[in-house]
Coordinates of C-alpha atoms in Angstrom, one line a residue:
Chain A
V1 CA -32.5 68.4 -59.7
L2 CA -29.6 67.9 -62.0
D3 CA -29.9 69.9 -65.2
L4 CA -28.8 67.6 -68.1
H5 CA -29.6 70.1 -70.8
G6 CA -27.5 72.9 -69.5
D7 CA -23.7 73.6 -69.4
P8 CA -21.8 70.3 -68.9
I9 CA -19.3 72.2 -66.7
A10 CA -22.1 73.3 -64.3
L11 CA -23.4 69.7 -64.4
T12 CA -19.9 68.4 -63.6
A13 CA -19.8 70.8 -60.6
A14 CA -23.3 69.6 -59.5
L15 CA -22.1 66.0 -59.6
V16 CA -18.9 66.7 -57.7
D17 CA -21.0 68.5 -55.0
I18 CA -22.8 65.2 -54.3
P19 CA -20.2 63.2 -52.3
S20 CA -20.0 59.6 -53.6
E21 CA -17.2 57.7 -52.1
S22 CA -17.2 54.1 -53.1
R23 CA -20.0 52.1 -51.4
D24 CA -21.9 55.3 -50.7
E25 CA -23.3 56.2 -54.1
G26 CA -27.0 55.9 -53.2
R27 CA -27.7 59.6 -53.4
I28 CA -25.9 60.4 -56.6
A29 CA -27.5 57.3 -58.2
D30 CA -30.9 58.6 -57.1
E31 CA -30.3 62.0 -58.6
I32 CA -28.9 60.6 -61.9
E33 CA -31.9 58.2 -62.2
A34 CA -34.4 61.0 -61.5
A35 CA -32.8 63.3 -64.0
L36 CA -32.6 60.7 -66.7
R37 CA -36.3 59.7 -66.2
E38 CA -37.4 63.3 -66.5
Q39 CA -35.0 64.6 -69.2
A40 CA -33.8 61.8 -71.4
A41 CA -36.7 61.2 -73.7
G42 CA -37.0 57.8 -75.3
F43 CA -34.5 56.0 -73.1
E44 CA -35.3 52.7 -71.3
I45 CA -34.0 53.1 -67.8
V46 CA -33.1 50.5 -65.2
R47 CA -31.6 50.8 -61.7
N48 CA -29.2 48.1 -60.6
A49 CA -28.0 48.5 -57.0
D50 CA -26.4 51.9 -57.2
A51 CA -25.8 51.8 -60.9
V52 CA -28.1 53.5 -63.4
L53 CA -28.5 52.1 -66.9
A54 CA -30.3 53.8 -69.8
R55 CA -30.5 52.9 -73.5
T56 CA -32.2 53.8 -76.7
N57 CA -33.9 51.2 -78.9
L58 CA -33.9 52.9 -82.3
R59 CA -32.9 49.8 -84.3
R60 CA -29.8 51.6 -85.5
P61 CA -27.2 49.3 -87.3
S62 CA -24.7 49.8 -84.4
R63 CA -24.7 50.6 -80.7
V64 CA -22.3 52.8 -78.7
L65 CA -22.0 52.2 -75.0
L66 CA -21.0 55.2 -72.9
A67 CA -19.9 54.2 -69.4
G68 CA -18.7 56.1 -66.4
H69 CA -18.2 55.3 -62.7
I70 CA -20.0 57.6 -60.3
D71 CA -17.9 56.8 -57.2
T72 CA -14.8 58.6 -56.1
V73 CA -11.8 58.0 -53.9
P74 CA -12.2 59.4 -50.3
A75 CA -12.5 63.2 -50.3
A76 CA -9.4 65.0 -48.9
D77 CA -10.6 68.4 -48.0
N78 CA -11.5 69.0 -51.6
L79 CA -15.3 69.3 -51.5
P80 CA -17.4 71.2 -52.5
S81 CA -16.1 72.0 -56.1
R82 CA -14.4 75.2 -56.8
L83 CA -14.0 77.0 -60.2
A84 CA -10.7 78.9 -60.4
D85 CA -9.1 80.4 -63.4
G86 CA -11.4 78.5 -65.7
Q87 CA -10.5 75.2 -64.0
L88 CA -12.8 73.1 -61.9
H89 CA -11.4 71.5 -58.8
G90 CA -12.9 69.0 -56.4
C91 CA -12.8 65.3 -55.6
G92 CA -13.9 63.3 -58.6
T93 CA -13.9 66.2 -61.1
S94 CA -11.3 64.6 -63.4
D95 CA -11.9 61.0 -62.4
M96 CA -14.6 61.0 -63.7
K97 CA -17.6 63.1 -63.1
S98 CA -16.6 65.4 -66.0
G99 CA -16.9 62.3 -68.2
D100 CA -20.2 61.4 -66.6
A101 CA -21.5 64.9 -67.2
V102 CA -20.7 64.8 -70.9
F103 CA -22.4 61.4 -71.3
L104 CA -25.5 62.5 -69.4
H105 CA -25.6 65.7 -71.4
L106 CA -25.5 63.7 -74.6
A107 CA -28.2 61.4 -73.5
A108 CA -30.5 64.4 -72.9
T109 CA -29.6 66.5 -75.9
V110 CA -28.7 64.2 -78.9
A111 CA -32.2 63.9 -80.5
D112 CA -31.4 61.7 -83.5
P113 CA -28.2 59.7 -82.8
R114 CA -26.4 57.8 -85.6
H115 CA -25.9 54.8 -83.3
D116 CA -28.2 53.4 -80.6
I117 CA -26.8 54.5 -77.2
T118 CA -26.4 52.7 -74.0
L119 CA -25.5 54.7 -70.9
V120 CA -23.9 52.9 -67.9
M121 CA -23.4 55.0 -64.8
Y122 CA -21.9 52.5 -62.3
D123 CA -20.6 52.2 -58.7
C124 CA -17.6 51.0 -56.8
E125 CA -14.9 51.4 -59.4
E126 CA -12.3 52.8 -57.1
I127 CA -12.1 49.8 -54.8
E128 CA -11.3 46.1 -55.1
A129 CA -12.3 44.5 -58.4
A130 CA -14.8 42.1 -56.7
A131 CA -17.0 45.0 -55.7
N132 CA -17.0 46.8 -59.1
G133 CA -20.5 47.6 -60.3
L134 CA -19.6 46.9 -63.9
G135 CA -18.8 43.3 -62.9
R136 CA -22.1 43.0 -61.2
I137 CA -23.9 44.3 -64.3
E138 CA -22.0 41.8 -66.4
R139 CA -23.2 39.0 -64.2
E140 CA -26.8 40.2 -63.7
L141 CA -27.7 42.2 -66.8
P142 CA -25.2 41.0 -69.5
D143 CA -27.4 42.1 -72.5
W144 CA -27.0 45.7 -71.3
L145 CA -23.3 45.5 -72.1
Q146 CA -23.8 44.4 -75.7
A147 CA -22.4 47.1 -78.0
D148 CA -20.1 47.7 -81.1
V149 CA -17.9 50.1 -79.3
A150 CA -17.7 51.2 -75.6
I151 CA -16.3 54.5 -74.5
L152 CA -15.3 54.8 -70.8
G153 CA -15.1 58.4 -69.5
E154 CA -11.8 57.9 -67.6
P155 CA -9.4 60.9 -67.8
S156 CA -7.0 60.6 -70.7
G157 CA -6.4 64.2 -71.6
G158 CA -8.6 64.1 -74.6
Y159 CA -6.8 61.2 -76.3
I160 CA -8.3 57.8 -77.1
E161 CA -6.7 55.1 -74.9
A162 CA -7.8 51.8 -76.5
G163 CA -8.3 48.6 -74.5
C164 CA -6.8 48.3 -71.1
Q165 CA -4.3 46.2 -69.2
G166 CA -5.3 43.5 -66.9
T167 CA -4.2 43.4 -63.2
L168 CA -3.7 40.7 -60.7
R169 CA -2.3 40.6 -57.2
V170 CA -0.6 37.7 -55.5
V171 CA 0.6 37.3 -51.9
V172 CA 3.9 35.6 -51.8
S173 CA 4.4 34.1 -48.3
A174 CA 7.4 32.6 -46.7
A175 CA 7.2 30.4 -43.6
G176 CA 9.9 29.7 -41.0
T177 CA 10.4 28.8 -37.4
R178 CA 10.3 31.2 -34.4
A179 CA 13.2 31.4 -32.1
H180 CA 14.7 34.0 -29.7
S181 CA 17.1 36.2 -31.7
A182 CA 19.8 35.5 -29.1
R183 CA 19.7 32.0 -30.4
S184 CA 18.9 32.7 -34.1
W185 CA 20.4 29.4 -35.3
L186 CA 17.5 27.6 -33.6
G187 CA 15.1 29.4 -35.9
D188 CA 14.4 29.7 -39.6
N189 CA 14.0 33.4 -40.7
A190 CA 11.0 33.9 -42.9
I191 CA 12.0 37.5 -43.7
H192 CA 15.4 36.4 -45.0
K193 CA 13.6 34.0 -47.5
L194 CA 11.9 37.0 -49.2
G195 CA 15.3 38.2 -50.4
D196 CA 15.1 35.9 -53.4
V197 CA 11.6 37.0 -54.2
L198 CA 12.7 40.7 -54.2
A199 CA 15.8 39.8 -56.2
R200 CA 13.6 38.2 -59.0
L201 CA 11.3 41.2 -59.0
K202 CA 14.2 43.6 -59.3
A203 CA 15.7 41.6 -62.1
Y204 CA 12.4 41.2 -64.0
Q205 CA 12.4 42.7 -67.4
A206 CA 8.8 43.9 -68.1
R207 CA 7.5 43.3 -71.6
S208 CA 6.2 45.9 -74.0
V209 CA 3.8 44.6 -76.6
D210 CA 2.1 46.2 -79.6
I211 CA -1.6 45.3 -80.3
D212 CA -3.5 47.1 -83.1
G213 CA -0.9 49.9 -83.1
C214 CA -1.3 50.4 -79.3
T215 CA 1.8 49.8 -77.1
Y216 CA 1.1 48.1 -73.8
R217 CA 3.8 48.3 -71.2
E218 CA 3.6 45.7 -68.5
G219 CA 4.8 46.0 -64.9
L220 CA 5.4 43.6 -62.0
S221 CA 5.8 45.4 -58.6
A222 CA 5.9 44.7 -54.9
V223 CA 3.2 46.9 -53.4
R224 CA 3.4 45.7 -49.8
I225 CA 5.7 43.8 -47.5
D226 CA 5.0 42.6 -44.0
G227 CA 6.7 40.4 -41.4
G228 CA 7.9 40.3 -37.9
V229 CA 6.8 39.2 -34.4
A230 CA 8.9 41.2 -32.0
G231 CA 12.3 42.9 -31.8
N232 CA 13.9 39.8 -30.3
V233 CA 12.1 37.0 -32.2
I234 CA 13.2 35.3 -35.5
P235 CA 10.0 35.6 -37.5
D236 CA 8.1 32.6 -38.7
A237 CA 6.1 34.4 -41.4
A238 CA 6.6 37.1 -43.9
S239 CA 4.9 38.1 -47.1
V240 CA 5.1 40.4 -50.1
T241 CA 2.1 41.4 -52.2
V242 CA 2.9 41.7 -55.9
N243 CA 0.8 43.5 -58.5
F244 CA 1.1 42.4 -62.1
R245 CA -0.2 44.8 -64.7
F246 CA -0.4 42.8 -67.9
A247 CA -1.2 43.5 -71.6
P248 CA -4.6 42.3 -72.9
D249 CA -3.0 39.5 -75.0
R250 CA -2.7 37.5 -71.8
S251 CA -5.7 36.1 -70.0
V252 CA -5.8 36.3 -66.2
D253 CA -4.9 32.6 -66.1
E254 CA -2.0 33.1 -68.4
A255 CA -0.8 36.1 -66.4
L256 CA -1.0 34.1 -63.2
K257 CA 1.0 31.2 -64.8
H258 CA 3.6 33.7 -65.8
V259 CA 3.9 35.0 -62.2
L260 CA 4.0 31.5 -60.7
E261 CA 6.8 30.6 -63.2
L262 CA 8.8 33.6 -62.1
F263 CA 8.8 32.5 -58.4
D264 CA 9.3 28.8 -59.3
G265 CA 11.8 27.0 -57.2
L266 CA 11.6 29.4 -54.2
D267 CA 10.6 28.3 -50.8
V268 CA 7.4 30.4 -50.9
D269 CA 3.7 30.0 -51.3
V270 CA 1.9 32.1 -53.9
Q271 CA -1.8 32.9 -53.6
L272 CA -3.9 34.9 -56.0
T273 CA -6.0 37.5 -54.1
D274 CA -7.4 39.8 -56.8
S275 CA -7.6 40.0 -60.6
A276 CA -9.3 41.8 -63.4
A277 CA -8.9 40.8 -67.1
G278 CA -7.6 43.3 -69.6
A279 CA -9.4 44.3 -72.7
L280 CA -8.2 44.2 -76.3
P281 CA -8.3 47.6 -78.0
G282 CA -10.7 46.5 -80.8
L283 CA -9.8 49.5 -82.9
T284 CA -10.4 47.5 -86.1
A285 CA -14.2 47.4 -85.4
P286 CA -16.0 49.7 -87.9
A287 CA -17.7 51.9 -85.2
A288 CA -14.3 52.2 -83.4
A289 CA -12.6 53.2 -86.6
A290 CA -15.1 55.9 -87.1
L291 CA -14.5 57.2 -83.6
V292 CA -10.7 57.2 -84.2
E293 CA -11.3 59.1 -87.4
A294 CA -13.6 61.6 -85.7
A295 CA -11.2 62.2 -82.8
G296 CA -8.4 62.8 -85.3
Chain B
V1 CA 3.1 39.6 3.4
L2 CA 5.7 37.6 1.5
D3 CA 7.4 35.0 3.7
L4 CA 11.1 35.1 2.9
H5 CA 12.0 32.4 5.4
G6 CA 9.7 29.7 4.2
D7 CA 9.7 27.4 1.2
P8 CA 11.3 29.2 -1.8
I9 CA 8.8 27.4 -4.1
A10 CA 5.9 28.8 -2.2
L11 CA 7.6 32.2 -2.3
T12 CA 8.0 31.9 -6.1
A13 CA 4.3 31.2 -6.3
A14 CA 3.5 34.2 -4.2
L15 CA 5.6 36.4 -6.4
V16 CA 4.1 35.0 -9.6
D17 CA 0.6 35.7 -8.1
I18 CA 1.5 39.4 -8.0
P19 CA 1.1 40.5 -11.7
S20 CA 4.1 42.7 -12.7
E21 CA 4.1 43.3 -16.4
S22 CA 6.9 45.8 -17.3
R23 CA 6.1 49.4 -16.2
D24 CA 3.6 48.1 -13.7
E25 CA 5.9 46.8 -10.9
G26 CA 4.8 49.1 -8.2
R27 CA 2.9 46.6 -6.1
I28 CA 5.5 43.8 -6.3
A29 CA 8.2 46.3 -5.5
D30 CA 6.2 47.5 -2.4
E31 CA 5.8 43.9 -1.2
I32 CA 9.4 43.0 -1.7
E33 CA 10.6 46.2 0.0
A34 CA 8.2 45.6 3.0
A35 CA 9.3 41.9 3.3
L36 CA 13.0 42.8 3.2
R37 CA 12.7 45.6 5.8
E38 CA 10.9 43.2 8.1
Q39 CA 12.8 39.9 7.5
A40 CA 16.3 40.7 6.2
A41 CA 18.2 41.7 9.3
G42 CA 21.3 43.8 8.9
F43 CA 20.6 44.9 5.3
E44 CA 20.7 48.5 4.2
I45 CA 17.7 48.9 2.0
V46 CA 16.9 51.5 -0.7
R47 CA 14.0 52.0 -3.0
N48 CA 14.8 53.4 -6.5
A49 CA 11.7 53.9 -8.6
D50 CA 10.3 50.3 -8.8
A51 CA 13.6 48.7 -8.0
V52 CA 14.5 47.5 -4.5
L53 CA 18.2 47.4 -3.4
A54 CA 19.5 45.8 -0.3
R55 CA 23.1 45.2 0.9
T56 CA 25.1 44.0 3.8
N57 CA 28.1 46.0 5.1
L58 CA 30.0 43.3 6.9
R59 CA 33.5 44.4 5.6
R60 CA 34.0 41.0 4.0
P61 CA 37.0 40.8 1.6
S62 CA 34.7 40.3 -1.4
R63 CA 31.1 41.2 -2.5
V64 CA 28.6 39.1 -4.4
L65 CA 25.8 40.9 -6.2
L66 CA 22.6 38.9 -6.7
A67 CA 20.3 40.5 -9.3
G68 CA 16.9 39.7 -10.7
H69 CA 14.3 41.6 -12.6
I70 CA 10.8 41.6 -11.1
D71 CA 8.8 42.4 -14.3
T72 CA 7.4 39.9 -16.7
V73 CA 6.2 39.8 -20.3
P74 CA 2.4 40.3 -20.6
A75 CA 0.4 37.5 -19.0
A76 CA -1.3 35.1 -21.5
D77 CA -4.1 33.4 -19.5
N78 CA -1.3 32.0 -17.3
L79 CA -2.1 33.6 -13.9
P80 CA -2.4 32.8 -11.1
S81 CA 0.3 30.2 -10.7
R82 CA -0.5 26.5 -10.7
L83 CA 1.5 23.6 -9.3
A84 CA 1.0 20.4 -11.3
D85 CA 3.1 17.2 -11.1
G86 CA 5.7 19.0 -9.0
Q87 CA 6.1 21.8 -11.6
L88 CA 5.1 25.4 -11.0
H89 CA 3.4 27.1 -14.0
G90 CA 2.5 30.8 -14.5
C91 CA 3.7 33.9 -16.1
G92 CA 7.2 34.8 -14.8
T93 CA 7.8 31.5 -12.9
S94 CA 10.9 30.6 -14.9
D95 CA 11.9 34.1 -16.1
M96 CA 12.6 35.0 -13.3
K97 CA 10.6 35.0 -10.1
S98 CA 12.0 31.6 -9.1
G99 CA 15.5 33.2 -9.2
D100 CA 14.2 36.2 -7.3
A101 CA 12.7 33.9 -4.7
V102 CA 16.0 32.1 -4.1
F103 CA 17.9 35.5 -3.7
L104 CA 15.2 36.9 -1.3
H105 CA 15.3 33.6 0.7
L106 CA 19.1 33.8 0.9
A107 CA 19.0 37.4 2.1
A108 CA 16.6 36.5 4.9
T109 CA 18.3 33.2 5.9
V110 CA 22.1 33.3 5.5
A111 CA 23.1 34.7 8.8
D112 CA 26.9 34.8 8.3
P113 CA 27.8 35.0 4.6
R114 CA 31.4 34.5 3.4
H115 CA 31.0 37.5 1.1
D116 CA 29.1 40.8 1.5
I117 CA 25.9 40.5 -0.4
T118 CA 24.1 43.1 -2.6
L119 CA 20.6 42.3 -3.7
V120 CA 19.2 44.1 -6.8
M121 CA 15.5 43.5 -7.6
Y122 CA 14.9 45.6 -10.7
D123 CA 12.2 46.7 -13.1
C124 CA 11.6 46.9 -16.8
E125 CA 13.9 44.2 -18.1
E126 CA 11.5 42.7 -20.6
I127 CA 11.2 45.9 -22.7
E128 CA 13.5 48.3 -24.6
A129 CA 17.0 48.7 -23.1
A130 CA 16.4 52.4 -22.5
A131 CA 13.8 51.6 -19.9
N132 CA 15.8 48.9 -18.1
G133 CA 15.9 49.5 -14.3
L134 CA 19.4 48.2 -14.1
G135 CA 20.5 51.0 -16.5
R136 CA 18.8 53.6 -14.3
I137 CA 20.5 52.2 -11.2
E138 CA 23.9 52.3 -13.0
R139 CA 23.2 56.0 -13.7
E140 CA 21.7 57.0 -10.4
L141 CA 23.3 54.7 -7.8
P142 CA 26.5 53.3 -9.4
D143 CA 28.2 52.4 -6.1
W144 CA 25.4 49.9 -5.5
L145 CA 26.6 47.9 -8.5
Q146 CA 30.2 47.5 -7.2
A147 CA 30.9 43.8 -6.6
D148 CA 33.5 41.1 -7.3
V149 CA 31.0 38.8 -9.0
A150 CA 27.4 39.3 -10.0
I151 CA 24.9 36.5 -10.4
L152 CA 21.8 37.2 -12.5
G153 CA 18.9 34.9 -11.8
E154 CA 17.9 34.4 -15.5
P155 CA 16.8 30.8 -16.3
S156 CA 19.8 28.7 -17.5
G157 CA 18.7 25.2 -16.4
G158 CA 21.0 25.3 -13.4
Y159 CA 24.2 25.9 -15.5
I160 CA 26.4 29.0 -15.2
E161 CA 26.2 31.1 -18.3
A162 CA 29.1 33.5 -17.9
G163 CA 29.0 37.0 -19.4
C164 CA 26.4 37.9 -22.0
Q165 CA 26.2 39.0 -25.6
G166 CA 25.4 42.5 -26.6
T167 CA 22.5 43.4 -28.7
L168 CA 21.7 46.2 -31.1
R169 CA 18.9 47.0 -33.5
V170 CA 19.1 49.1 -36.7
V171 CA 16.4 50.1 -39.0
V172 CA 17.5 49.8 -42.6
S173 CA 15.4 52.1 -44.8
A174 CA 15.0 52.3 -48.5
A175 CA 13.5 55.3 -50.2
G176 CA 11.9 55.5 -53.7
T177 CA 9.3 57.4 -55.7
R178 CA 5.6 56.7 -55.7
A179 CA 3.7 56.0 -58.9
H180 CA 0.6 54.2 -60.0
S181 CA 1.4 50.5 -60.4
A182 CA -0.2 50.7 -63.9
R183 CA 2.8 52.9 -64.8
S184 CA 5.4 51.4 -62.6
W185 CA 8.3 52.7 -64.7
L186 CA 7.5 56.2 -63.5
G187 CA 8.2 55.1 -59.9
D188 CA 11.1 53.8 -58.0
N189 CA 10.2 50.8 -55.9
A190 CA 11.5 51.0 -52.3
I191 CA 10.5 47.4 -51.5
H192 CA 12.6 46.1 -54.4
K193 CA 15.6 47.8 -52.9
L194 CA 15.4 45.7 -49.8
G195 CA 16.2 42.6 -51.8
D196 CA 19.9 43.3 -51.6
V197 CA 19.7 43.9 -47.8
L198 CA 18.0 40.5 -47.3
A199 CA 20.5 38.8 -49.6
R200 CA 23.4 40.1 -47.5
L201 CA 21.6 38.9 -44.3
K202 CA 21.0 35.5 -45.7
A203 CA 24.6 35.1 -46.9
Y204 CA 26.0 36.4 -43.6
Q205 CA 28.2 33.9 -41.8
A206 CA 27.8 34.6 -38.0
R207 CA 31.0 34.3 -36.0
S208 CA 31.5 32.0 -33.0
V209 CA 34.2 33.3 -30.6
D210 CA 35.8 31.7 -27.5
I211 CA 36.4 34.0 -24.5
D212 CA 37.6 32.5 -21.1
G213 CA 36.5 29.1 -22.3
C214 CA 33.0 30.3 -23.1
T215 CA 31.8 30.1 -26.7
Y216 CA 29.7 33.1 -27.9
R217 CA 27.7 32.5 -31.0
E218 CA 26.7 35.7 -32.8
G219 CA 23.6 36.2 -34.9
L220 CA 22.3 38.8 -37.3
S221 CA 18.6 38.6 -38.1
A222 CA 15.8 40.6 -39.7
V223 CA 13.1 40.8 -37.1
R224 CA 10.6 43.1 -38.9
I225 CA 9.9 44.3 -42.4
D226 CA 7.4 46.9 -43.5
G227 CA 6.5 48.7 -46.6
G228 CA 3.6 49.6 -48.9
V229 CA 1.1 52.3 -49.6
A230 CA -1.8 50.7 -51.4
G231 CA -2.4 47.8 -53.7
N232 CA -1.9 49.9 -56.8
V233 CA 0.9 52.2 -55.7
I234 CA 4.7 51.7 -56.2
P235 CA 5.9 52.3 -52.6
D236 CA 8.3 55.1 -51.8
A237 CA 9.4 53.7 -48.5
A238 CA 10.2 50.3 -47.0
S239 CA 12.4 49.2 -44.1
V240 CA 13.7 46.2 -42.4
T241 CA 14.7 46.1 -38.7
V242 CA 17.8 44.0 -38.0
N243 CA 18.9 42.7 -34.6
F244 CA 22.6 41.9 -34.1
R245 CA 23.5 39.8 -31.1
F246 CA 27.2 40.1 -30.6
A247 CA 29.9 38.6 -28.5
P248 CA 31.3 40.7 -25.6
D249 CA 34.6 41.2 -27.3
R250 CA 33.0 43.9 -29.4
S251 CA 31.8 47.2 -28.0
V252 CA 28.4 48.6 -29.1
D253 CA 30.3 51.0 -31.4
E254 CA 32.4 48.2 -32.9
A255 CA 29.3 46.1 -33.5
L256 CA 27.5 49.0 -35.2
K257 CA 30.5 49.6 -37.4
H258 CA 30.4 45.9 -38.4
V259 CA 26.7 46.2 -39.3
L260 CA 27.3 49.4 -41.3
E261 CA 30.1 47.7 -43.2
L262 CA 27.8 44.8 -44.0
F263 CA 25.3 47.1 -45.8
D264 CA 28.0 49.4 -47.3
G265 CA 27.3 50.3 -50.9
L266 CA 23.5 49.7 -50.8
D267 CA 21.0 52.4 -51.5
V268 CA 19.7 52.4 -48.0
D269 CA 19.9 54.4 -44.8
V270 CA 20.9 52.6 -41.5
Q271 CA 19.8 54.0 -38.1
L272 CA 20.6 52.6 -34.7
T273 CA 17.5 52.4 -32.6
D274 CA 18.4 50.3 -29.6
S275 CA 21.6 48.8 -28.1
A276 CA 22.9 47.2 -24.9
A277 CA 26.5 46.3 -24.4
G278 CA 27.6 42.8 -23.8
A279 CA 29.5 41.6 -20.7
L280 CA 32.8 39.7 -20.6
P281 CA 32.5 36.5 -18.6
G282 CA 35.1 37.4 -16.0
L283 CA 35.4 33.8 -14.9
T284 CA 39.1 34.4 -13.9
A285 CA 38.1 36.6 -11.0
P286 CA 38.7 34.7 -7.7
A287 CA 35.1 35.0 -6.4
A288 CA 33.9 33.8 -9.8
A289 CA 36.3 30.9 -9.9
A290 CA 35.0 29.8 -6.4
L291 CA 31.5 29.9 -7.8
V292 CA 32.4 27.8 -10.8
E293 CA 34.1 25.3 -8.5
A294 CA 31.1 25.2 -6.1
A295 CA 28.6 24.7 -9.0
G296 CA 30.7 21.9 -10.4

C-alpha cells in the first residue's frame, strides 16, 4: 500500500516502481485510489476510467486544483527506480510522479487547508491529445475542474510556468502523377511540390508574445516527411506533417487559420490531424497572485 | 517441356506460366536450359547461376547477340496467363517473356543464320543493378558478350530503341539537432534543410541530346523522401533519394559529378547508392545498319 503520510521521495520511488505507460495505468490508479480512500480523510473520491479524482468540500472562499498525470512514456531500461547521490532516477520520476507524490502527500497531511483542494490524478497525457484523461474528465465531469487556480505538477525546475501554449498538427499533402523515372516528363513529381512548403517553413518568423508578463515563443516545424513509391517511379503522393506550437492568445481555430494562410497558393492539401488549445496564464487571479508571492 | 519450335505466342504463355520473380528464376532457367539442349541443334550451351547462355560457332563474319531477362516484377493477381480478344495478359508477358519466346524460337528454327548468334537469357534485371545477371556475366564470362550488334527484347512497341540511358541514384541527407517541438528554437530542423534540395530539383532543366540521330531526354527526379522522429520532435535527420537518368554521352562518373555540382553549397551530404552506365546507340556499325534497314 502506498504510504501518503511518509517521505514524499519514498512515495515518488513507490509510484515509479509501478510501471504505468500510457493506456496501462489501471494498477497505479487502483493503488492511488485505495491509498486516498484510506489515508485522505474528508475527501470525496471518484474513479473515472484510470483517473482518480478527490476533493474537499470545506466551503472555503477559493479552490485550488492540483493535477498530475500518472502515465509515463515507454520505459527504456530505467525501471525500477534507483537512488544515487541523493538523486532519484527511473522512468517517470521527473515527469511527473514526483509532482504526483507531493500532491498526494499534501492531500493526506494538510489538515486545515486555506483553500478547498481538488486532486486530479489522470491518465494518457503522454500520447495523442484525443486520448488525454483530462479531456475526458472535462467532457464527463466538468464540475470537477472548477477552481480558482490550477497547479499542474509538470517538471519546471521549481519555477512557476504560467499558462501553456497550444499545439496543432496538420498534414500537408501534395498529389502528382506516377510515371517511370526514365520518362519523368510523363509524370508530375509530388515530392518536388513539397519544396515550396519547406521553403515557407524555413522562412517563417515565429512570433514571441507577452501575456501577463509571461513570454510565449511560438514555433512552426516540420516533424515528419514521407513520399515515394519505388526507386524508378515518379511519386504521385508526398506529405509533410507540421506542428504549430502557438501562444494562448490564439484559439485553435485562429492558429489553424494562420497555418492555412501560410500555405495559401501552394498546390497542396492541408488537413488538421490533432490539436489542443493553449491556456492563458491567469496570473492576475487573486489565488494565483498569492501563489506567485509565496513561491517568490 | 517448352516447345521452342511451335507458336511463339503459345511459348510466351508457357513462359509466363512459370512464375519467375527476381531472385527466384531457378525453375524457368532449368526449363529454358533443358529445352535449348534438346531443341537448339548446334548451339554451345552454358548455365551461369540462373542465366542460360547459348551460341553458334559457325565462323560467320559477324555475330548478333539476342538478350532477354527471364525475371519479372512481383506478380499482382495476374498469373496464370490469359488470352483475351487476341491479346495475351499476365505478369511478364510484355516485359519481356514475349521477347524471350521470339529469341528462343529463332534459336530452334533458323537453320542457317547469316550471323553467328549468341542467346543470353538472364536473371535479376528488375531489381538493383548490383544483382543484375548481365553484370555477373560481364564479370565472369565476358567473351560471351562479344558481338557486332546486340538486341535486347525489352518492349518498345516494335520500334528499335537504340542504346540506352544510364541511371544513378543518390541519397541526399540533411543533419540537424533534435529538440522538443515546443522549444523548436533549441533544435535544428533537418527536414527544413531539404527545401533547398527540392527547389533545385524543381528548377532543374533536363537536357535533351542527339546522338546518331537518336534523341535522349534526361531526367532528374526525387523518388523517395523520409524524415521525422515523432510528432513533437524537431527531426535531426532527413533524406531525399534522387534518380538521375542520363544520356549515354555521360559516363557514370560524369553524371555523378553533374549531380554533385547541382547540390553544391547546400548543407547536405550526397551518397551514390546505385548506378548503371548507359550505352551509345552504335547504329553506325554495319550489322546495326542492316537491322535498321530490315526493320524499316
